[in-house]
Short mmCIF file of C-alpha atoms in Angstrom, two decimals:
data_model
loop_
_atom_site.label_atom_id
_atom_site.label_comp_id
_atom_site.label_asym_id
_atom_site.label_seq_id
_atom_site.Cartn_x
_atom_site.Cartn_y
_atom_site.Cartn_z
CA UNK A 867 5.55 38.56 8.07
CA UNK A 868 5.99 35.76 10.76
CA UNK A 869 5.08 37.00 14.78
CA UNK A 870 5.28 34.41 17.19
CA UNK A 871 5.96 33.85 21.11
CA UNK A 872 7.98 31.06 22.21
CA UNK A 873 9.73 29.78 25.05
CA UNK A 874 13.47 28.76 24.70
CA UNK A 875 13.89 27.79 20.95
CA UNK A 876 16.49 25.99 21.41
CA UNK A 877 18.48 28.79 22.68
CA UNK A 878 17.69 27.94 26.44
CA UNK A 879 19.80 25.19 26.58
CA UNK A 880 23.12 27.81 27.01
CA UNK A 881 21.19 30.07 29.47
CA UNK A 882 20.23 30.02 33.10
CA UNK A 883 16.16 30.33 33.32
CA UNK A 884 14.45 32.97 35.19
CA UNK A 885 12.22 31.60 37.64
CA UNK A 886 9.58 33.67 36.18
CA UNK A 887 8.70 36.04 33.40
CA UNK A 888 7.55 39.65 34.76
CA UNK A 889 6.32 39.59 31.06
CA UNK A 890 2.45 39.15 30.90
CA UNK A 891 0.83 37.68 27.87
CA UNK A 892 -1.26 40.63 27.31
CA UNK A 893 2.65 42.51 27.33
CA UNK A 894 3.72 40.23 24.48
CA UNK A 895 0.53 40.53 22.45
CA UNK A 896 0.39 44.36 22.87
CA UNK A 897 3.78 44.13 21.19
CA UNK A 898 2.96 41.80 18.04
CA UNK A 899 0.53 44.15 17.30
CA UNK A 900 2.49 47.07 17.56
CA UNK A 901 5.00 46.04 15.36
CA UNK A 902 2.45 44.24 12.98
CA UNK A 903 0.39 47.59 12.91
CA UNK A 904 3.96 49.59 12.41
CA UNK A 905 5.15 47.39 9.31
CA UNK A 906 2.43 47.42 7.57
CA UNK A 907 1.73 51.21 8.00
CA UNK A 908 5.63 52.10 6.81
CA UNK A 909 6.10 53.72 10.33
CA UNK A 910 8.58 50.63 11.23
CA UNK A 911 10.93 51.42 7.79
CA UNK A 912 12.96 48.66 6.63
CA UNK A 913 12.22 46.43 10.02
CA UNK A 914 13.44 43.02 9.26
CA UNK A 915 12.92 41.01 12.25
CA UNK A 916 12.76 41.71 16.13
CA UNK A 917 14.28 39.04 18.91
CA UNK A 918 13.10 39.48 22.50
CA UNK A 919 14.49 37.17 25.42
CA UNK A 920 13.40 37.44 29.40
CA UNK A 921 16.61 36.19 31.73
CA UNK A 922 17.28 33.99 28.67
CA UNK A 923 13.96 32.98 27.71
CA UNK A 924 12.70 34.12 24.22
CA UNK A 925 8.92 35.93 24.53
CA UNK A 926 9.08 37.52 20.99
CA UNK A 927 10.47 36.73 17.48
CA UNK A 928 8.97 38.85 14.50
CA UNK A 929 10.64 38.01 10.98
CA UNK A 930 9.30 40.65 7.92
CA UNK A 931 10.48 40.48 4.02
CA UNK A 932 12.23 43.30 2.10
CA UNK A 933 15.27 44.32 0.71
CA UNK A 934 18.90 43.45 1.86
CA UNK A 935 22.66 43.79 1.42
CA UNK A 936 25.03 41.65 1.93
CA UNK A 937 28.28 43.85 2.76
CA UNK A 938 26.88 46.61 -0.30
CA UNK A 939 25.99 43.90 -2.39
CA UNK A 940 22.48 43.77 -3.05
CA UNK A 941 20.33 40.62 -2.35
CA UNK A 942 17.19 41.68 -3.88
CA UNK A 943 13.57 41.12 -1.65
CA UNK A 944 14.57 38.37 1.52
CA UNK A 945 11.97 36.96 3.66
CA UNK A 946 13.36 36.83 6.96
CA UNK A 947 13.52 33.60 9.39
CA UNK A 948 15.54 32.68 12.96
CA UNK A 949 17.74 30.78 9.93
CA UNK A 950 18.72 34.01 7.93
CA UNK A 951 22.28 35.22 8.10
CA UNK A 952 21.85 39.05 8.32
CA UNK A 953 24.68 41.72 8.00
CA UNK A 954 25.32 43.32 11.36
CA UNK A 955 27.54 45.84 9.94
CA UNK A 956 29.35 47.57 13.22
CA UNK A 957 27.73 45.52 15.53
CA UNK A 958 30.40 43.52 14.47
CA UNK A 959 32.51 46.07 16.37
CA UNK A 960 31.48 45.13 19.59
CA UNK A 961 32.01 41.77 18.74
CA UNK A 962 35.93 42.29 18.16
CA UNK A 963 35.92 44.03 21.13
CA UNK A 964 34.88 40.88 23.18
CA UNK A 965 37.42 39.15 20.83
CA UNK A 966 40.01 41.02 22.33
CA UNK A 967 38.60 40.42 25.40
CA UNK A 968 39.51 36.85 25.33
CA UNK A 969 42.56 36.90 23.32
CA UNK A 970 43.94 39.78 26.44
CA UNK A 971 43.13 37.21 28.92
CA UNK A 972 45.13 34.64 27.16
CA UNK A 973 48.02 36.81 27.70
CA UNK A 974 47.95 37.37 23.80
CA UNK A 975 47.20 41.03 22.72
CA UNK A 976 48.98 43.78 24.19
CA UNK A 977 47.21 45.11 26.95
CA UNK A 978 44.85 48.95 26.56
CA UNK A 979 47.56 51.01 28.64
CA UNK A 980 50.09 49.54 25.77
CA UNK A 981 51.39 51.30 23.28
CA UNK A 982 49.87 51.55 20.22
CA UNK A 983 52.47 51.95 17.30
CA UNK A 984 55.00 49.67 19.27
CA UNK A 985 52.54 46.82 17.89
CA UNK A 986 53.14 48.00 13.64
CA UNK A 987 57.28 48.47 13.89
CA UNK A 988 57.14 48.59 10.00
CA UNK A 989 55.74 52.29 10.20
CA UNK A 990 58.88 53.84 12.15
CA UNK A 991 58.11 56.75 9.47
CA UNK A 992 54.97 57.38 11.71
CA UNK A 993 56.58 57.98 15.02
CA UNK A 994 57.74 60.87 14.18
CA UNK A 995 54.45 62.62 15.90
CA UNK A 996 54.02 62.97 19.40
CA UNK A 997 50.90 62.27 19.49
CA UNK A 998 50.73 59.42 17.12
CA UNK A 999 53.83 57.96 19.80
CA UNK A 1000 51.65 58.59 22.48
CA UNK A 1001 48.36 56.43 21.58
CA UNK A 1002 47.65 53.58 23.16
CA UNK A 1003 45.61 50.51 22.23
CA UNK A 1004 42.70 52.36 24.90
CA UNK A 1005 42.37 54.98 22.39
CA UNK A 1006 41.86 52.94 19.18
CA UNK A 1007 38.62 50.90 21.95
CA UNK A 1008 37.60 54.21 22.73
CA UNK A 1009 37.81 55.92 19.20
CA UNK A 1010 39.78 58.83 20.50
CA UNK A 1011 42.73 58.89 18.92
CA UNK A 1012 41.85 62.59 17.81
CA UNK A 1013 42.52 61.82 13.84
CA UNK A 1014 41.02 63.09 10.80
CA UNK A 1015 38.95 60.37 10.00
CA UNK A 1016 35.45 60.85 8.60
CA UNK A 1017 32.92 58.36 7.97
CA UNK A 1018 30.17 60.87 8.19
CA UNK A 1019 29.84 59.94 4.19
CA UNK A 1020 27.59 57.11 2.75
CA UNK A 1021 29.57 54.20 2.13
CA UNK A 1022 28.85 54.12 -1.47
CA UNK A 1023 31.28 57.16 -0.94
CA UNK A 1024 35.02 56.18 -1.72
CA UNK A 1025 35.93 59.22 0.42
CA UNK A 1026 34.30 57.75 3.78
CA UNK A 1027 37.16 56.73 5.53
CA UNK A 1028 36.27 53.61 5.98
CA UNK A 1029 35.59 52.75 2.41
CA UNK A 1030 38.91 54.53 1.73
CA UNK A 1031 40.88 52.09 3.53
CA UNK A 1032 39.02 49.01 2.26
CA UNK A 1033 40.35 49.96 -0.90
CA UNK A 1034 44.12 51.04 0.06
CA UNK A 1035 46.80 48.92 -0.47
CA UNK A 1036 47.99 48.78 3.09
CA UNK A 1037 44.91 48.95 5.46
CA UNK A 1038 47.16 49.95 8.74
CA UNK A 1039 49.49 52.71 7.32
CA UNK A 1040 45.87 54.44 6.13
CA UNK A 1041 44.50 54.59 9.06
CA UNK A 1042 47.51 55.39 11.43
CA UNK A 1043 48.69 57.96 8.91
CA UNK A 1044 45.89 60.17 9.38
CA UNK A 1045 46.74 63.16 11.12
CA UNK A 1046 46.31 63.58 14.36
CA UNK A 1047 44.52 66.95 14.54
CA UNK A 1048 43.38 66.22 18.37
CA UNK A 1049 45.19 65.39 21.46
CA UNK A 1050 44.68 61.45 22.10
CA UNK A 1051 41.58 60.53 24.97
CA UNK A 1052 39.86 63.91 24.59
CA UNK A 1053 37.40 63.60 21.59
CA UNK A 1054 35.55 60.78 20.49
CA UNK A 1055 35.51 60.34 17.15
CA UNK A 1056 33.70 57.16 15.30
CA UNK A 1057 36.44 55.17 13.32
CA UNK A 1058 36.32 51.98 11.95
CA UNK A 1059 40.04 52.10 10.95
CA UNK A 1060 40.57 51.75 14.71
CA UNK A 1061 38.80 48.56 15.17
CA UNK A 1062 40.65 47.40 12.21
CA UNK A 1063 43.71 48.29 14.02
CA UNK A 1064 42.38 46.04 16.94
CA UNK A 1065 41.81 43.28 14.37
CA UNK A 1066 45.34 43.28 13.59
CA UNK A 1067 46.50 42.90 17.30
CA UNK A 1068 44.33 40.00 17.35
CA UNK A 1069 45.51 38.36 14.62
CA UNK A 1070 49.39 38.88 15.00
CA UNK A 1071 49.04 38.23 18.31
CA UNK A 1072 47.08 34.62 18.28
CA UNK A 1073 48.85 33.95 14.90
CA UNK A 1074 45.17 33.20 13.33
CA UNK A 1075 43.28 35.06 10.99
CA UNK A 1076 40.29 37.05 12.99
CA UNK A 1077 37.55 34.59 11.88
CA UNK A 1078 39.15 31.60 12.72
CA UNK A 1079 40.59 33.11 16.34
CA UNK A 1080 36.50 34.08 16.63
CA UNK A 1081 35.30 30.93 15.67
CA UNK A 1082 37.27 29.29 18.06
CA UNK A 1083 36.82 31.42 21.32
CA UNK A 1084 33.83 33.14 20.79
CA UNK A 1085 31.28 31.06 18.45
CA UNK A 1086 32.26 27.55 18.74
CA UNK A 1087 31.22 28.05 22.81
CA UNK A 1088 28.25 29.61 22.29
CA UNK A 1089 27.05 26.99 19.57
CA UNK A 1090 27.21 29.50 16.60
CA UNK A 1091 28.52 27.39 13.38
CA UNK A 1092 30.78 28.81 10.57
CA UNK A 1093 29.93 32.30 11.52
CA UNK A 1094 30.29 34.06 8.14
CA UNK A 1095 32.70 37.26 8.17
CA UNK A 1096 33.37 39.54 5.26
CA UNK A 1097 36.48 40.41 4.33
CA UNK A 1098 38.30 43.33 2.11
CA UNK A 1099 39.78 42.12 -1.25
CA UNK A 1100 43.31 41.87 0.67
CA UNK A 1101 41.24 39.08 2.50
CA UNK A 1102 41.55 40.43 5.52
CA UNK A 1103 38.17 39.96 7.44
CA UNK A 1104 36.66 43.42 8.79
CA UNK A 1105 36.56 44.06 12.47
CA UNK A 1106 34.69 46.93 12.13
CA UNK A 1107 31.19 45.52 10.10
CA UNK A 1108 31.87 42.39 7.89
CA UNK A 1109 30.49 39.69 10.06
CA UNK A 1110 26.79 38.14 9.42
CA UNK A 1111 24.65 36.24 12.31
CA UNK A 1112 21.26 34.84 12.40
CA UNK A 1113 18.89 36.81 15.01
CA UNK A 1114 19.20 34.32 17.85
CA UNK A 1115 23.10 33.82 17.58
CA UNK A 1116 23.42 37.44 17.58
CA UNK A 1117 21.10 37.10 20.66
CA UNK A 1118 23.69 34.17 22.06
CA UNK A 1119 26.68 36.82 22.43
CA UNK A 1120 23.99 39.71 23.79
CA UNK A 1121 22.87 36.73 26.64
CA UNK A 1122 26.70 36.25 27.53
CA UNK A 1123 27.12 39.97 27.75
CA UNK A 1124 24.14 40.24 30.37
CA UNK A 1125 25.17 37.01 31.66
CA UNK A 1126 29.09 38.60 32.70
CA UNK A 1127 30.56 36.39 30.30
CA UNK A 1128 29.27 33.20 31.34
CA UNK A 1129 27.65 30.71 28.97
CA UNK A 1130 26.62 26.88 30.53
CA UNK A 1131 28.69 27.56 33.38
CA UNK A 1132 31.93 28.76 31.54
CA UNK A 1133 33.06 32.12 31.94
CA UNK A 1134 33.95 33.06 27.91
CA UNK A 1135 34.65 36.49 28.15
CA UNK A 1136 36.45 37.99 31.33
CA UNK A 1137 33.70 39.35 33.70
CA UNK A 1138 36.17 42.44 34.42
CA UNK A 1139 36.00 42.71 30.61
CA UNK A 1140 32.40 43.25 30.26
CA UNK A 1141 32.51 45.56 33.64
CA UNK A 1142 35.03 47.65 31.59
CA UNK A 1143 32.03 47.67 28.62
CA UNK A 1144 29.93 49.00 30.80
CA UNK A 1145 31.78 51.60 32.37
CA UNK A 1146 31.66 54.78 29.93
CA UNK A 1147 34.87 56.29 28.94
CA UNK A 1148 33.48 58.99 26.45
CA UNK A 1149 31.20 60.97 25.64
CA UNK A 1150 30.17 60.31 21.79
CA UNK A 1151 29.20 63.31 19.42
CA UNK A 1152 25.65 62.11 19.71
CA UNK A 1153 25.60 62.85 23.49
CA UNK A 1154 25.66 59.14 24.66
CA UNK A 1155 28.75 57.28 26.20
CA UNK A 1156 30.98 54.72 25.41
CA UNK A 1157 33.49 52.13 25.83
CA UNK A 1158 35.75 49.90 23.92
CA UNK A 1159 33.00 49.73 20.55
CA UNK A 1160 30.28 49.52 23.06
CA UNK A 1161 27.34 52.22 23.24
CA UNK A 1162 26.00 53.20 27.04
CA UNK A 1163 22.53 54.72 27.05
CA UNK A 1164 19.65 55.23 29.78
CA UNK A 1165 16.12 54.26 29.27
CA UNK A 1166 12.61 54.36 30.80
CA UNK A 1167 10.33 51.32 30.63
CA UNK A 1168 6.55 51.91 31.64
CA UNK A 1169 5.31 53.31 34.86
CA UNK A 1170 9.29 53.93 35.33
CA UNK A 1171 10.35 56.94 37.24
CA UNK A 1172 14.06 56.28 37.13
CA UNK A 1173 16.14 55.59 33.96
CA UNK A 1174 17.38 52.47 33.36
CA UNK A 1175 20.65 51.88 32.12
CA UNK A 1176 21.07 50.00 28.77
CA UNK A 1177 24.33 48.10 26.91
CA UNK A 1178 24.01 48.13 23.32
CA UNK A 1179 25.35 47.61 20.15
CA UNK A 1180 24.93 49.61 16.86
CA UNK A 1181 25.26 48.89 12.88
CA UNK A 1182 24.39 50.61 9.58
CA UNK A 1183 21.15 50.48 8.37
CA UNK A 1184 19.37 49.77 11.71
CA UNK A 1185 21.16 46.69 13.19
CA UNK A 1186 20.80 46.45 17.09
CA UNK A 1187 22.25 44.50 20.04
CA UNK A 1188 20.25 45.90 22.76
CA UNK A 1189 21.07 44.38 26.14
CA UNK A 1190 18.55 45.65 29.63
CA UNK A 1191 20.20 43.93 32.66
CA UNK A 1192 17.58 45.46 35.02
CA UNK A 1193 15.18 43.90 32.96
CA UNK A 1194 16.82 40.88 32.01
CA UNK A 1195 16.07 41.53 28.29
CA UNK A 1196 18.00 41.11 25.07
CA UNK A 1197 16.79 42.18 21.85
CA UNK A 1198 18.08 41.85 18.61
CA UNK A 1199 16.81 44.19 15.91
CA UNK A 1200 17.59 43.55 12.14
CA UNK A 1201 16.64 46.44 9.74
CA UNK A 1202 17.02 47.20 5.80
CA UNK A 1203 18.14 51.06 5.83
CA UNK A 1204 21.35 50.90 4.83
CA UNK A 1205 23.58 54.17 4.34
CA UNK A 1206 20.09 55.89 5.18
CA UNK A 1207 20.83 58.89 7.68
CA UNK A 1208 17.28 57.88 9.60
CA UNK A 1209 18.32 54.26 10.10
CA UNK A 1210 18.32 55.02 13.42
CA UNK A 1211 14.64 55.42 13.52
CA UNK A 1212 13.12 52.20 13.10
CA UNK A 1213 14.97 50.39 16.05
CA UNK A 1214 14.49 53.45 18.05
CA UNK A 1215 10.77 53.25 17.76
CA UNK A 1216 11.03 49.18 18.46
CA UNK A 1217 12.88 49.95 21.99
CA UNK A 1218 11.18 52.55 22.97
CA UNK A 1219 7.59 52.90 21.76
CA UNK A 1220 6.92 49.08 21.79
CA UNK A 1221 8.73 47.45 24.01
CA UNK A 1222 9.68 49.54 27.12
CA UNK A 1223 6.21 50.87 26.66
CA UNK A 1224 5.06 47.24 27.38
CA UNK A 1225 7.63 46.59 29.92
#
């Protein structure tokens, strides 16, 4: 296990500094211990390493060893550094959807209010629904299109929708033939079949494959080198959780969220864009909100009457993008737990036991 509080890390170089951390020492060390005490007790399960900035400056890294995946595949015991490609799984989710993002301001993507089918004319078999001809590309952001789809399975399990279409022959007529058992924009629904359908917009509309498009719009700014992003045995690269990132790049695209979209001076991703993120649009199953692959949540720091709100971002086996603009902090939170139905636990108890209760 590595704990260790720094100051930039070569990540300050893209971000405006605070003219102060509100973070005391005593804060930061009340946190190492916290989490060093939690691994090694087994209350922190799976924890793989924790990223903190303040307005850009990183306070906190904490890098652990244990077993890891790589996309299902298993990579036997890892021990973790700032250097280690991690799986995100459907953080990368969010990602796309600041993909998008970009490729809509470059007049490239059909816009949300479009319509959705109009964008895969070799399905006119599908149109015969009404409610398949009235979805727009809103409701594949939002995950309401009101289908069938389940992914309430492990993904070992071929019959988790999302596994189900990695292994179809055509991707896009799986997903958009599943019936449509709800009207579109009233139930919320989590689909990765719809990001996928997002993923194809992107790529027939910039003509690239998703990667490359990414590579060039989204990591090449921010400094992030040959981002590596899985893709399905069709090669087609998976919107919805095939792309890997080191702790501090994933921290690099949290830091231009907070940041509206700005990174060295250059707005990268549409500040109206990130507005939209943060505006909910649902209300998920789980009782939080949502908008266009982004979770909204409210939190309480210490000594804090009033909840603040928090962006974040969300992947299988305890991956986390959480982003605090009242507090200017970012945190990325890598975890081991894949396909375990308590990954949510240990980057729970990271947020809110450790660090809001040292904020």
């Amino acid at each position: 296990m590595t704990l260790s509080r720094r100051k930039a890390l070569g990540l300050a170089a893209g971000i405006s500094a605070a003219p102060h951390l509100a973070l005391a020492e005593t804060d930061v060390n009340n946190m190492q211990t916290a989490l060093d005490l939690g691994y090694r007790a087994g209350l922190l399960n799976g924890l793989h390493a924790v990223y903190l900035l303040e307005a850009g400056d990183l306070v906190l890294e904490a890098y652990f060893e244990g077993e890891d995946e790589n996309w299902g595949r298993p990579l036997g015991q890892r021990s973790f550094g700032p250097n280690a490609r991690h799986d995100i799984r459907s953080v990368t989710k969010s990602v796309t959807s600041l993909v998008y993002a970009i490729a809509l301001d470059q007049g490239l993507v059909p816009a949300p209010d479009a319509p959705l089918l109009a964008s895969f004319p070799e399905y006119p078999d599908l149109a015969d629904n009404d409610r398949r001809r009235s979805w727009t590309v809103a409701h594949a952001l939002n995950m309401t299109l009101g289908t069938s789809w389940n992914e309430s399975l492990p993904y070992s399990d071929p019959r988790n929708s999302e596994i189900g279409m990695e292994i179809a022959d055509d991707r896009y007529r799986f997903v958009l033939a599943h019936d449509p058992i709800d009207p579109p924009g009233t139930y919320w629904n989590y689909n990765g079949g719809a990001t996928a359908l997002i993923g194809a917009l992107i790529e027939r509309g910039t003509g690239k494959n998703l990667a490359d498009y990414a590579q060039e719009v989204l990591f090449d700014p921010l400094g992030i080198g040959d981002a590596e992003w899985n893709a399905g045995r069709d090669g087609v690269h998976s919107a919805a959780s095939g792309l890997r990132l080191t702790a501090p790049e994933l921290a690099r695209i949290g830091e231009l969220v907070r940041q509206e979209g700005v990174w060295q001076g250059t707005q990268i991703v549409p500040q109206d864009w990130v507005t939209l993120i943060s505006t909910p649009q649902i209300t998920t199953a789980f009782g939080s909100e949502y908008s266009h692959f982004w979770w909204l949540t409210r939190q309480y720091a210490r000594g804090s009457d009033t909840p603040l709100s928090m962006l974040h971002a969300a992947g299988n086996g305890g991956q986390r993008l959480y982003i605090l603009p009242e507090l200017d902090l970012t945190m990325v939170v890598f975890a081991g737990a894949y396909n375990r139905p308590d990954d949510w636990m240990t980057p729970t108890l990271v947020l809110q036991r450790i660090v809001l209760a040292n904020v």
